[in-house]
Amino acid sequence: MTTLDNATAPSTSQTPAAESAARHLWMHFARMGGRGPENPVPVITRGEGVHLWDDRGRRVLDGLAGLFVVQAGHGRRELAEVAARQACELAYFPVWGYATPPAAELAERLAHLAPGDLNRVFFTSGGGEAVESAWKVAKQYFKLVGKPLKHKVISRSVAYHGTPHGAMAITGLPKMKQDFEPLAPGGFRVPNTNIYRNPEFAGDPEAFGRWAADRVEEAILFEGPDTVAAVVLEPVQNSGGCLTAPPSYFARVREICDRHDVLLVSDEVICAFGRHGHTFACDKFGYVPDLITCAKGMTSGYGPLGALIASDRVMEPFLRPGVTFPHGYTWGGHPVSAAVALANLELMAEEGLHQRVLDNERAFGETLGKLLDLPIVGDVRGDGYFWAVELVKDKATRETFDADERERLVRGFLPGALFDNGLYCRPDDRGDVVVQLAPPLIAGQAEFDEIEGILRHTLLEATSAL
């Protein structure tokens, strides 16, 4: 029986890659102390379809699409070949006052796919940079239109929006920010849409949506509408565990932003490019933002690329004579990544991956919902191919775990046990304790069943140990 205290059993050897990583690789969001032969760094060597292999030859199901990225699956040679051809023709040139054919074509493609009049694309290297860019655009936009005091941003509690100093100031996770403070001033928080943690609204989700949206207006009025530039929200909030919102929520937030001349930013770094069955999830949830931030699934991970997409209204003052947006990134709009993104969007369309998600999202949710018979599972929630299983200490009271239990469960037991049992996914306690699932969009019922089976086995082990 695996226990919480011996979840990471000592290994007798480590591969050369693991040894090099332990000595020299500064891994992201990771504890790096104590790595070595007794506790080797996990090394992923290849992927094919929905599966990964490590340096010991073990095959595991990729239940997180890498990091909500690999929409079209691993090992797509056709995407790799596009990258090689583009690199041979033009490997690099910046979009600092210049264009390349792939960047120009991709910008046009995204403009056609985006809702409303969001027709202008600013490329970045990734999602955090896109959020950073959105805030800077909002600040400069209001200066250009004669409202220079509008600079604040309102986002939701527990929401994650990136690691740059500006994006981190928008992020609603105090523990993630405390080591880097002071951050950029101007970030303010409102309640999120976790109805599981607001059981008084359980019988009336529409009322909950109105209540949560009204907290946005309350914050704008408290700070002063003449000081608030933007509201930033995800269609489905990642951190905290796939928090969905009632239909009334987004329409009401849109009305509030219009009433107070505040830009609405849809942060779709995770949610765009098919994760919810649409190119942009705001289409699915019935609102048109002023700005969209996106990244991850745009290339299915075959090249790093992010983007900020702006409406004609936001772009208008930047087109005035003599105006410059003094902001950019060396790798933004990289021609190889842009070419890969074009090929990836075409591949996803040809294979009908958006419709596949729409056809299968209910089955995915229902399969994960079987886990609700376990005493440790309090809630299963999500949308599309983006779901979370919330773990609780007491199902009747919804009591969560204390700090010591979180340490032993989320960081000590679950990552290694899930991987050893054949599943890569994400145990997370930035909010309450959840396990997140977001497989490649090529996954189907066989993979859903495998995910449920491995989760069930692992969570039963955890329950016994606790």
mmCIF file of N, CA and C in Angstrom, residues 195 198-211 246-248:
data_model
loop_
_atom_site.group_PDB
_atom_site.id
_atom_site.type_symbol
_atom_site.label_atom_id
_atom_site.label_comp_id
_atom_site.label_asym_id
_atom_site.label_seq_id
_atom_site.Cartn_x
_atom_site.Cartn_y
_atom_site.Cartn_z
ATOM 1 N N ILE A 195 -19.367 28.346 -7.342
ATOM 2 C CA ILE A 195 -20.661 28.137 -6.696
ATOM 3 C C ILE A 195 -20.600 26.992 -5.684
ATOM 4 N N ASN A 198 -20.092 28.521 -2.543
ATOM 5 C CA ASN A 198 -21.169 29.451 -2.205
ATOM 6 C C ASN A 198 -22.490 28.683 -2.236
ATOM 7 N N PRO A 199 -22.643 27.701 -1.353
ATOM 8 C CA PRO A 199 -23.792 26.785 -1.444
ATOM 9 C C PRO A 199 -25.135 27.466 -1.246
ATOM 10 N N GLU A 200 -25.170 28.675 -0.680
ATOM 11 C CA GLU A 200 -26.449 29.365 -0.512
ATOM 12 C C GLU A 200 -27.101 29.674 -1.852
ATOM 13 N N PHE A 201 -26.303 29.655 -2.940
ATOM 14 C CA PHE A 201 -26.839 29.907 -4.279
ATOM 15 C C PHE A 201 -27.067 28.618 -5.067
ATOM 16 N N ALA A 202 -26.908 27.468 -4.429
ATOM 17 C CA ALA A 202 -26.930 26.200 -5.159
ATOM 18 C C ALA A 202 -28.203 25.990 -5.967
ATOM 19 N N GLY A 203 -29.322 26.469 -5.464
ATOM 20 C CA GLY A 203 -30.577 26.274 -6.178
ATOM 21 C C GLY A 203 -30.893 27.334 -7.199
ATOM 22 N N ASP A 204 -30.042 28.350 -7.319
ATOM 23 C CA ASP A 204 -30.324 29.451 -8.240
ATOM 24 C C ASP A 204 -29.023 29.990 -8.825
ATOM 25 N N PRO A 205 -28.416 29.262 -9.761
ATOM 26 C CA PRO A 205 -27.147 29.716 -10.337
ATOM 27 C C PRO A 205 -27.238 31.063 -11.043
ATOM 28 N N GLU A 206 -28.416 31.383 -11.608
ATOM 29 C CA GLU A 206 -28.551 32.682 -12.262
ATOM 30 C C GLU A 206 -28.427 33.812 -11.247
ATOM 31 N N ALA A 207 -29.012 33.629 -10.087
ATOM 32 C CA ALA A 207 -28.879 34.635 -9.037
ATOM 33 C C ALA A 207 -27.426 34.764 -8.605
ATOM 34 N N PHE A 208 -26.716 33.637 -8.550
ATOM 35 C CA PHE A 208 -25.295 33.675 -8.202
ATOM 36 C C PHE A 208 -24.506 34.452 -9.252
ATOM 37 N N GLY A 209 -24.824 34.235 -10.526
ATOM 38 C CA GLY A 209 -24.147 34.970 -11.586
ATOM 39 C C GLY A 209 -24.360 36.467 -11.471
ATOM 40 N N ARG A 210 -25.602 36.856 -11.169
ATOM 41 C CA ARG A 210 -25.875 38.287 -11.011
ATOM 42 C C ARG A 210 -25.134 38.854 -9.800
ATOM 43 N N TRP A 211 -25.138 38.084 -8.709
ATOM 44 C CA TRP A 211 -24.439 38.536 -7.501
ATOM 45 C C TRP A 211 -22.950 38.730 -7.777
ATOM 46 N N PRO A 246 -22.403 31.106 -14.413
ATOM 47 C CA PRO A 246 -23.756 31.014 -14.988
ATOM 48 C C PRO A 246 -23.882 31.916 -16.209
ATOM 49 N N PRO A 247 -24.794 31.604 -17.126
ATOM 50 C CA PRO A 247 -24.951 32.409 -18.342
ATOM 51 C C PRO A 247 -25.183 33.892 -18.075
ATOM 52 N N SER A 248 -25.823 34.227 -16.989
ATOM 53 C CA SER A 248 -26.121 35.629 -16.700
ATOM 54 C C SER A 248 -24.869 36.440 -16.403
#
